[in-house]
PDB file of C-alpha atoms in Angstrom:
ATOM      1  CA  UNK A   1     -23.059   3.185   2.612  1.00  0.00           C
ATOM      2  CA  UNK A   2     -23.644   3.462   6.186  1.00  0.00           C
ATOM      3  CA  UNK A   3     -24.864   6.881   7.341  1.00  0.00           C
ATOM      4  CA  UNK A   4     -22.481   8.747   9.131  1.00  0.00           C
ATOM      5  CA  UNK A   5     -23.075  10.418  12.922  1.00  0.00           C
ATOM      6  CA  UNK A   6     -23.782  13.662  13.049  1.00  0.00           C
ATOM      7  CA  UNK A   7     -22.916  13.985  16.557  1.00  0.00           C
ATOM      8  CA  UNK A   8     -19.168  12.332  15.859  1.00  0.00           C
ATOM      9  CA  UNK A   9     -16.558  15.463  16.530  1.00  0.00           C
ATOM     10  CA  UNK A  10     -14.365  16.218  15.353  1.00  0.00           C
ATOM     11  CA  UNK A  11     -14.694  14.245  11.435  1.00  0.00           C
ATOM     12  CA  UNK A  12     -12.318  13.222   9.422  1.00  0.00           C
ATOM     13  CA  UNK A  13     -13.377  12.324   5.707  1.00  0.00           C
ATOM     14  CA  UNK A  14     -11.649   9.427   3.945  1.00  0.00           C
ATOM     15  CA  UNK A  15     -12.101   7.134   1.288  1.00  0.00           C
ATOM     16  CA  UNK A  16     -11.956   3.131   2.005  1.00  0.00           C
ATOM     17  CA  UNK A  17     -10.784   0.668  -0.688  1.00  0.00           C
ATOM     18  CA  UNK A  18     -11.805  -3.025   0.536  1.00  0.00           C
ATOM     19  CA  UNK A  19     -10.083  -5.830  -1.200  1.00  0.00           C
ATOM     20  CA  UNK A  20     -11.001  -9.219  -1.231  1.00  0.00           C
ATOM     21  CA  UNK A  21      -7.685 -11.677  -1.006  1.00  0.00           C
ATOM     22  CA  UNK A  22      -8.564 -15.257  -2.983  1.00  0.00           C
ATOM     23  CA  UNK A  23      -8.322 -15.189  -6.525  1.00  0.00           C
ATOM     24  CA  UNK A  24      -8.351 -11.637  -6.396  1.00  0.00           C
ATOM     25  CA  UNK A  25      -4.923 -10.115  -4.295  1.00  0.00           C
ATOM     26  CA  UNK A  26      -3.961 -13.838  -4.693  1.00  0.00           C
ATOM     27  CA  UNK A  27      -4.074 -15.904  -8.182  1.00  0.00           C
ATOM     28  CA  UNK A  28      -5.140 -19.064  -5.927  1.00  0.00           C
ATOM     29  CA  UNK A  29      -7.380 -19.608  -2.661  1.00  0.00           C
ATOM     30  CA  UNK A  30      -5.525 -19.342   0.369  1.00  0.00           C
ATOM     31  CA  UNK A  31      -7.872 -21.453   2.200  1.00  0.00           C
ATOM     32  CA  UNK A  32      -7.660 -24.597   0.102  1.00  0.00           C
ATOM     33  CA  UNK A  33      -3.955 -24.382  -0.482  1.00  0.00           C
ATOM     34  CA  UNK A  34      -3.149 -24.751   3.294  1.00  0.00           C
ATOM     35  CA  UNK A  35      -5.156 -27.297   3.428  1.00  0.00           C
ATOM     36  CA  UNK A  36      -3.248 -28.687   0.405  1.00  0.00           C
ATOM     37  CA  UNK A  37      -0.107 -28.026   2.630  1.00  0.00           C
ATOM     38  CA  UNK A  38      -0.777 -29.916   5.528  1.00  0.00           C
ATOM     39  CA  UNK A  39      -2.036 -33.283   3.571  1.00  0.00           C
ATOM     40  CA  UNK A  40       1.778 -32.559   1.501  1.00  0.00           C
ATOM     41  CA  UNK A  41       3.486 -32.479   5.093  1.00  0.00           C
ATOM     42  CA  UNK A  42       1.373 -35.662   6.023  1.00  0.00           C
ATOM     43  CA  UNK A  43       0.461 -33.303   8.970  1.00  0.00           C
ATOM     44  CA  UNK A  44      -3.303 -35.034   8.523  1.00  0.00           C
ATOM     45  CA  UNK A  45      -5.073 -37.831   7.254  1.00  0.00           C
ATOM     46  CA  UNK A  46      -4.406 -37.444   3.221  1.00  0.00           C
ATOM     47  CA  UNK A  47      -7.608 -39.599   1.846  1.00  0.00           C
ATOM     48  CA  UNK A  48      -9.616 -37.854   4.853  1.00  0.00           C
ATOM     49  CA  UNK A  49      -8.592 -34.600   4.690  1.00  0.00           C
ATOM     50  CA  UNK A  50      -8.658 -33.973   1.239  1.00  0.00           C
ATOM     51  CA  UNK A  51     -11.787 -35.603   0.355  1.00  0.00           C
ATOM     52  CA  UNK A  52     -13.479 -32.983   2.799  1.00  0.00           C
ATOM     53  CA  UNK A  53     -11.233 -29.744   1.316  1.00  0.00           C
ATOM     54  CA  UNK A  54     -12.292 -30.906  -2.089  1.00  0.00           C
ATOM     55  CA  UNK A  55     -15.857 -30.837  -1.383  1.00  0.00           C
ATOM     56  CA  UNK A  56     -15.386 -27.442   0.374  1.00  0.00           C
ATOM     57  CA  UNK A  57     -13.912 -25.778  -1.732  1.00  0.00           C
ATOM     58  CA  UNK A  58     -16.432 -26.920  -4.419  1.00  0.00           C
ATOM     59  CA  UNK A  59     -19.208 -25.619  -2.094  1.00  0.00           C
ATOM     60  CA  UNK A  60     -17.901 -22.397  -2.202  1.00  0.00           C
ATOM     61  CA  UNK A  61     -17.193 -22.520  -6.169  1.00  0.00           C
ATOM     62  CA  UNK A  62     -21.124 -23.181  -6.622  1.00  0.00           C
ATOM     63  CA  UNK A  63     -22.205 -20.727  -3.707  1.00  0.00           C
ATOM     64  CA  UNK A  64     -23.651 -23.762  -0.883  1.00  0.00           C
ATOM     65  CA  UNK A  65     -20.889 -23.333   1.130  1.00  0.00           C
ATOM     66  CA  UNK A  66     -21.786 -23.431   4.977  1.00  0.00           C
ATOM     67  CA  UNK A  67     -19.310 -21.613   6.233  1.00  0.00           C
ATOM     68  CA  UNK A  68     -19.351 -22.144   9.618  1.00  0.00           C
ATOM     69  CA  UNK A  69     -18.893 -25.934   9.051  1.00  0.00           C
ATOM     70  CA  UNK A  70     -15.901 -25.596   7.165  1.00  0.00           C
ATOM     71  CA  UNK A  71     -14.196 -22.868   9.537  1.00  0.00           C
ATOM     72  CA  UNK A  72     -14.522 -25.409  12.112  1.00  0.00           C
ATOM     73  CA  UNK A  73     -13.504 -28.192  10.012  1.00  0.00           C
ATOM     74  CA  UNK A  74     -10.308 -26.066   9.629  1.00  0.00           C
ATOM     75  CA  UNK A  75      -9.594 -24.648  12.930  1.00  0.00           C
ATOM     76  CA  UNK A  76     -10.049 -28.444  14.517  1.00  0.00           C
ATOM     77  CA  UNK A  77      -6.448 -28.950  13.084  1.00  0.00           C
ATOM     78  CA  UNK A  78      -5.147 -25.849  14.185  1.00  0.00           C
ATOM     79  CA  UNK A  79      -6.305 -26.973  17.832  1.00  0.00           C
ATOM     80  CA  UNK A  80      -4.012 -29.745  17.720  1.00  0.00           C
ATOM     81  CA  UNK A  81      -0.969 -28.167  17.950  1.00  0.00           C
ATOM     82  CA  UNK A  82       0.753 -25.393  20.198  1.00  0.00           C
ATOM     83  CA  UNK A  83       0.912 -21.754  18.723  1.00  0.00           C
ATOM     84  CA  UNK A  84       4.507 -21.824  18.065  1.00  0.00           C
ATOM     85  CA  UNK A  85       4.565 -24.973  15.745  1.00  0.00           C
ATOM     86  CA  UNK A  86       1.406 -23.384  14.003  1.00  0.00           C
ATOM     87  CA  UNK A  87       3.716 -20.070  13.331  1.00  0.00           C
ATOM     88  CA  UNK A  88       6.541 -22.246  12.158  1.00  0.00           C
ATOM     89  CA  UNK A  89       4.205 -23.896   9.250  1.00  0.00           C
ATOM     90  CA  UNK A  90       2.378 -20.606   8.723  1.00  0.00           C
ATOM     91  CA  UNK A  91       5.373 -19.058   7.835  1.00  0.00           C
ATOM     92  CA  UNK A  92       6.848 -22.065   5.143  1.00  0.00           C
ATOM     93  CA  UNK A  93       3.434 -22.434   4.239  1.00  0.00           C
ATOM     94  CA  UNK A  94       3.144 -18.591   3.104  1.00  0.00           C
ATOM     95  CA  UNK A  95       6.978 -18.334   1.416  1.00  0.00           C
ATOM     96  CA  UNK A  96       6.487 -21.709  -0.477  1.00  0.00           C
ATOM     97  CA  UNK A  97       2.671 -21.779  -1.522  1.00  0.00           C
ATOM     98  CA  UNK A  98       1.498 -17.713  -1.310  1.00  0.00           C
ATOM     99  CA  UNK A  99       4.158 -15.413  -2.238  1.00  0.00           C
ATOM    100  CA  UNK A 100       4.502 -16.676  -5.776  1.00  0.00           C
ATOM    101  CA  UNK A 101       0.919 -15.912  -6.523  1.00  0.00           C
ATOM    102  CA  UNK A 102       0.802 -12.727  -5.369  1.00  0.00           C
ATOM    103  CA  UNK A 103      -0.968 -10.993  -8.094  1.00  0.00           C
ATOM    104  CA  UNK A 104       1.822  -7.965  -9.807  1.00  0.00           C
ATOM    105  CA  UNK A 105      -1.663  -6.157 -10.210  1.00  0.00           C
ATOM    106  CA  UNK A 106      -3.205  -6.762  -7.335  1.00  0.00           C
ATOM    107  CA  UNK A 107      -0.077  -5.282  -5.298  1.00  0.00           C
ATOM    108  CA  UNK A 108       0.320  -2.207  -7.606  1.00  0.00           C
ATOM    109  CA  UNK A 109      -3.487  -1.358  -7.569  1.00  0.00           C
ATOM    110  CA  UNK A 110      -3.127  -1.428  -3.853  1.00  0.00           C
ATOM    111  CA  UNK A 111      -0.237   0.438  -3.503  1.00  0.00           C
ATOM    112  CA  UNK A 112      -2.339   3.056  -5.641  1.00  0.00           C
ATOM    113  CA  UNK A 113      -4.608   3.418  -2.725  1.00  0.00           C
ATOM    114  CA  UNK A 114      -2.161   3.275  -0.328  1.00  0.00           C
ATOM    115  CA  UNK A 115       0.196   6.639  -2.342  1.00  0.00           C
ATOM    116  CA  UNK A 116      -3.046   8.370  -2.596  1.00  0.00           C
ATOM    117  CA  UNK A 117      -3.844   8.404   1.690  1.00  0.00           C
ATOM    118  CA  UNK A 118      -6.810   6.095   1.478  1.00  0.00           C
ATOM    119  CA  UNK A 119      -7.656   3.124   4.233  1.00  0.00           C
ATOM    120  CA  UNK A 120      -7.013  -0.025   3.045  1.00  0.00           C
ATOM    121  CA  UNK A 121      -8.554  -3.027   4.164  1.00  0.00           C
ATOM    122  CA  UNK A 122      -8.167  -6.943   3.261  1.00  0.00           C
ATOM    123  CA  UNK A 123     -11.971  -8.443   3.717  1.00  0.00           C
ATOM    124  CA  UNK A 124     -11.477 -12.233   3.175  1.00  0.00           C
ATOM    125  CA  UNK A 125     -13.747 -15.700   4.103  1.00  0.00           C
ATOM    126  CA  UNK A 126     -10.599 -17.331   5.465  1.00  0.00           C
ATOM    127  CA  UNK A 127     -10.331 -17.580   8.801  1.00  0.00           C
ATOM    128  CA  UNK A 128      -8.044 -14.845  10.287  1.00  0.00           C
ATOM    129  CA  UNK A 129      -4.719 -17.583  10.994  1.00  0.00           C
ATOM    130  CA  UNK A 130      -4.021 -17.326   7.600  1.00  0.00           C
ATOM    131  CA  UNK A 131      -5.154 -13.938   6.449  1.00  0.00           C
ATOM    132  CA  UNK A 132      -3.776 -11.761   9.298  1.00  0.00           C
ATOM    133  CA  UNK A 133      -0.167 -13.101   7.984  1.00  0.00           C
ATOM    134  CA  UNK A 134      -0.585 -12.818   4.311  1.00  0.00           C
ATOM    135  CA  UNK A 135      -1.944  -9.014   4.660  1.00  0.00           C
ATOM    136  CA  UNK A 136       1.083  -8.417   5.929  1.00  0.00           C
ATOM    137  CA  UNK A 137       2.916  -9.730   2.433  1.00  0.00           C
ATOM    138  CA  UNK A 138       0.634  -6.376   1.470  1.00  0.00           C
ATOM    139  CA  UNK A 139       1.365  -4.150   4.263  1.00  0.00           C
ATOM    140  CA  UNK A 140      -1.337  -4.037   5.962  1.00  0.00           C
ATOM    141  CA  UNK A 141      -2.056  -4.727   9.761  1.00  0.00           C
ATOM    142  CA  UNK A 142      -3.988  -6.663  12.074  1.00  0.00           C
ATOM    143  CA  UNK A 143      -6.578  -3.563  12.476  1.00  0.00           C
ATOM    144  CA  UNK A 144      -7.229  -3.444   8.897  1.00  0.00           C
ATOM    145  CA  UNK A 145      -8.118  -6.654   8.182  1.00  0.00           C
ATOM    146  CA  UNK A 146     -11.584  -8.199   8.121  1.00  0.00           C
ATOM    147  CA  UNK A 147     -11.529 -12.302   8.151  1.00  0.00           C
ATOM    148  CA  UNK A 148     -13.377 -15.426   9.743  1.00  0.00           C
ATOM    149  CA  UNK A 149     -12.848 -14.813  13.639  1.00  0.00           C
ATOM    150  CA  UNK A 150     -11.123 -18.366  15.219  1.00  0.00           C
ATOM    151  CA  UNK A 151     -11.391 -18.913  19.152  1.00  0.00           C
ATOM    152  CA  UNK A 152      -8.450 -18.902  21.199  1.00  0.00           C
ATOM    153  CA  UNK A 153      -7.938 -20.059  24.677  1.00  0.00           C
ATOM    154  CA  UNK A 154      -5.178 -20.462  27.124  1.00  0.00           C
ATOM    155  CA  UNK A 155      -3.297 -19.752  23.981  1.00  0.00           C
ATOM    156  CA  UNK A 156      -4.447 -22.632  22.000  1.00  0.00           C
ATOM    157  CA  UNK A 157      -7.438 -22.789  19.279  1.00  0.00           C
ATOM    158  CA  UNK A 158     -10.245 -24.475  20.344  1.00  0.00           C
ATOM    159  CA  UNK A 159     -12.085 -25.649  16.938  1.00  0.00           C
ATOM    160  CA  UNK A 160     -14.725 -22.841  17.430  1.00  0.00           C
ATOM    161  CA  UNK A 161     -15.416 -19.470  15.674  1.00  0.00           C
ATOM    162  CA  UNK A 162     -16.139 -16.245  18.168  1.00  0.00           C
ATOM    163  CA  UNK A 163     -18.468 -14.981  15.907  1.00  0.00           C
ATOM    164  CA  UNK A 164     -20.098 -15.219  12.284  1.00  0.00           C
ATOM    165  CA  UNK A 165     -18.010 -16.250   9.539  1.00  0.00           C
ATOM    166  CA  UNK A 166     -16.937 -13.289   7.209  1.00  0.00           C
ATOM    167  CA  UNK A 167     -18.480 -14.574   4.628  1.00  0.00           C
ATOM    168  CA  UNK A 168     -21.504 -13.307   2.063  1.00  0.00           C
ATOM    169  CA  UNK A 169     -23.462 -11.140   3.915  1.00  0.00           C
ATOM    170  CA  UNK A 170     -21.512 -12.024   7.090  1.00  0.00           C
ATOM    171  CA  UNK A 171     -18.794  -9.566   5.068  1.00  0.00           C
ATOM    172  CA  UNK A 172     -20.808  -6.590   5.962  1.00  0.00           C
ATOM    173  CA  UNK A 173     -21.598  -7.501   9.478  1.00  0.00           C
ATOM    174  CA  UNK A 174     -17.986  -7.367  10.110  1.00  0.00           C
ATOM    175  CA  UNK A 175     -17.211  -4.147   7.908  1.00  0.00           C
ATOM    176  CA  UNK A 176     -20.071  -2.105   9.689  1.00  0.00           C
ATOM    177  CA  UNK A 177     -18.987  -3.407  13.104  1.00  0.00           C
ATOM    178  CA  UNK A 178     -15.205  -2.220  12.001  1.00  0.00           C
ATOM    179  CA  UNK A 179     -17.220   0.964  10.373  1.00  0.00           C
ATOM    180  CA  UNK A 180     -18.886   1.535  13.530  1.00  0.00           C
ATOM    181  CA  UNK A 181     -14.832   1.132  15.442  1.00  0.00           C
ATOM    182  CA  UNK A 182     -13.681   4.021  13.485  1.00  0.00           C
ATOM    183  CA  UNK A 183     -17.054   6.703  13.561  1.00  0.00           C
ATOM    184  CA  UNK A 184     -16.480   6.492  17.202  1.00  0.00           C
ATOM    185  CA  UNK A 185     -12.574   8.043  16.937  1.00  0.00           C
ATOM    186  CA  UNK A 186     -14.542  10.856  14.166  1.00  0.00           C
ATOM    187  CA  UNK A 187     -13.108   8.970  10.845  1.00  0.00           C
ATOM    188  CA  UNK A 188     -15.832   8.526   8.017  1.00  0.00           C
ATOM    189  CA  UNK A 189     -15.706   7.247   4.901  1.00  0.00           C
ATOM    190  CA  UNK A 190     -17.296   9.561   1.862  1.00  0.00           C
ATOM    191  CA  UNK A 191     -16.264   7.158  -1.052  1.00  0.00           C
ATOM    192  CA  UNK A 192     -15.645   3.509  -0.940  1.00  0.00           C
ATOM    193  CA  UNK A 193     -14.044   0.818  -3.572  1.00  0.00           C
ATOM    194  CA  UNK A 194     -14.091  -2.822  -3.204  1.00  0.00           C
ATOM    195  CA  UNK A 195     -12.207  -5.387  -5.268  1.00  0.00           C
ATOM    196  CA  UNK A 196     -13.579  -8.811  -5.882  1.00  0.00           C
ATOM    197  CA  UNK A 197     -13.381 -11.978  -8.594  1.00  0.00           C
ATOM    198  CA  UNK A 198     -16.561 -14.150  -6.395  1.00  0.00           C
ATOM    199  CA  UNK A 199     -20.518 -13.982  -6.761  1.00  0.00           C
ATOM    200  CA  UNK A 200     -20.048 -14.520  -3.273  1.00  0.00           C
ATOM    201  CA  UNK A 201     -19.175 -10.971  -2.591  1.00  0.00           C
ATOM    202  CA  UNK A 202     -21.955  -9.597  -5.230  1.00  0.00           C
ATOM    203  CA  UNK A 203     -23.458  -7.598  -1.221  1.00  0.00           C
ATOM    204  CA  UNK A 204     -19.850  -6.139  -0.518  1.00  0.00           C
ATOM    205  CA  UNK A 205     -19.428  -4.856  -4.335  1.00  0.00           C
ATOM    206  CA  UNK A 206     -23.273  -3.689  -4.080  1.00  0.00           C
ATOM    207  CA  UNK A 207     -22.457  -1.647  -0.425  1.00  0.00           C
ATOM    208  CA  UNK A 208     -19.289  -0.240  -2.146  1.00  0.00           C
ATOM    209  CA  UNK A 209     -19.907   3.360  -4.178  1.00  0.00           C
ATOM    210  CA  UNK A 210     -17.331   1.957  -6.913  1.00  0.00           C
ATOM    211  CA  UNK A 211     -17.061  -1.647  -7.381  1.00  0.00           C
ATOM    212  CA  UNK A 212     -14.264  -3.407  -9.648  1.00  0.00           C
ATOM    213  CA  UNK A 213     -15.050  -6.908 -10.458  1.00  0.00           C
ATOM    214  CA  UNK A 214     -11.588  -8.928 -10.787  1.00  0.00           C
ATOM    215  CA  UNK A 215     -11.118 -11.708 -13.049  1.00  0.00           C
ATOM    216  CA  UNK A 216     -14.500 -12.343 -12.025  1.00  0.00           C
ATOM    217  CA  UNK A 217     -16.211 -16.028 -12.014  1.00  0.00           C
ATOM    218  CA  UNK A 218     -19.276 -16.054 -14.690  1.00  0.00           C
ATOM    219  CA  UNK A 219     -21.681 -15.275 -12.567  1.00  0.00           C
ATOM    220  CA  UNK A 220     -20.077 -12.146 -10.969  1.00  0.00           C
ATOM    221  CA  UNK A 221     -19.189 -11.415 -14.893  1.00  0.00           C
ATOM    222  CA  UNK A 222     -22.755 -11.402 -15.622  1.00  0.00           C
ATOM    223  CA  UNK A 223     -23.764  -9.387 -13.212  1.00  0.00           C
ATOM    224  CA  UNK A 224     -20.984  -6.783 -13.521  1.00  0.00           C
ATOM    225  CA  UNK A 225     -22.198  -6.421 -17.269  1.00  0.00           C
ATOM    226  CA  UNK A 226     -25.491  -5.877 -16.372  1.00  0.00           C
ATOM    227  CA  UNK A 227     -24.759  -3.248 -13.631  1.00  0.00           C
ATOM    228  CA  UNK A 228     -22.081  -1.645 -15.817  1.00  0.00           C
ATOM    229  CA  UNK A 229     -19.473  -2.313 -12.848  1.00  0.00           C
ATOM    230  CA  UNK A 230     -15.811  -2.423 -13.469  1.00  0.00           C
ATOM    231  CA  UNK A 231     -14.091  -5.340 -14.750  1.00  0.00           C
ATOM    232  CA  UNK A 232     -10.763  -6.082 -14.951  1.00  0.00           C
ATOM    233  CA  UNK A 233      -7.839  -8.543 -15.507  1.00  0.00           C
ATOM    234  CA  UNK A 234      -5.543  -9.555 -12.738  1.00  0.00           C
ATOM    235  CA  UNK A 235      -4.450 -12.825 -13.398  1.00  0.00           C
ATOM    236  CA  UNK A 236      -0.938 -14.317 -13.860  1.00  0.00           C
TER     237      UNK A 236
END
């Protein structure tokens, strides 16, 4: 864990509980599906589109992915059309293809953390259009949510990321730089949990001073055996 500032008065002690939200909040990736969504609403190229989402999303099942590349592949969409119509499918998009796989687990391990006063935040690799509204299915906000940072302009998207992508080690870049946000108004964090099913998050669930390995992919499995982590059962 990051050392805290001494000089940071007045301190307030908390304890953090990071959760990641693909096939761990959620029994499905969030990413791929709305990508799945807008080929079903012929709102893109089917053949095109999917070919590319396919070979994503197996990137990231084998660990290659280059995230950057496939943020941007994503957000070029988003930058064709006006914020309101991107709301509008947002919205269906979430109701039709998210809220039924909202893990029962996931929600009432959450809500744990929640009852017992500690900070939640959602850390996730999607890109923070589609996060920022499904945290909210989980109650929590805008400022405690860690995703993949998309570029807006003259309030349209413009293809581009503002910064790295949350993503592997690019997951604690963001949480020390959010860290960092909340030393500065004397809050600091004396235990920390993270929830995760992905290899990919094997730096977050090593930062973390408890870390619970969720329905976790073989790799992450192994691993979690051999570091006598937490494992657990969250699927539906």
């Amino acid at each position: 864990m990051p050392s805290a500032n001494p000089k940071s008065e007045p301190r307030t002690l908390r304890t953090l509980a990071l959760f990641d939200l693909d096939h761990t909040l959620l029994d499905v990736d969030s990413d791929y599906l709305w990508g799945e969504y807008i080929v079903k609403h012929n709102l893109v190229d089917e053949a095109e589109y999917r070919t590319a989402n396919q070979k994503f999303y197996n990137d990231y099942i084998e660990g290659t992915l280059d995230a950057t590349e496939y943020n941007e592949f994503v957000a070029q969409f988003l930058s064709s059309l006006p914020m309101d119509r991107l709301h509008e499918l947002r919205e269906d998009y979430i109701k039709s293809e998210i809220e039924p796989h909202i893990r029962p687990k996931a929600m009432e391990v959450l809500c744990q953390h929640v009852e017992a006063g500690h900070d939640v935040v959602i850390i996730s690799a999607t890109n923070d259009f589609v996060v920022s509204a499904i945290a909210k299915r989980f109650g929590i906000e805008d400022g405690n949510v860690l995703s993949t940072p998309l570029e807006i302009k003259n309030e349209r998207y413009t293809g581009k990321l503002t910064d790295k992508p949350n993503f592997k080690e690019g997951k604690i870049y963001h949480l020390d730089k959010w860290i960092g946000k909340q030393q500065l108004a004397g809050i600091h964090f004396d235990k920390t949990y993270a929830y995760s099913d992905s290899k990919n998050d094997i730096p977050l669930l090593e930062w973390a001073d408890v870390a619970i390995c969720v329905s976790p992919d073989d790799a992450l499995h192994a691993h979690a055996l051999s570091h006598r982590w937490a494992v657990e059962d969250w699927s539906i």
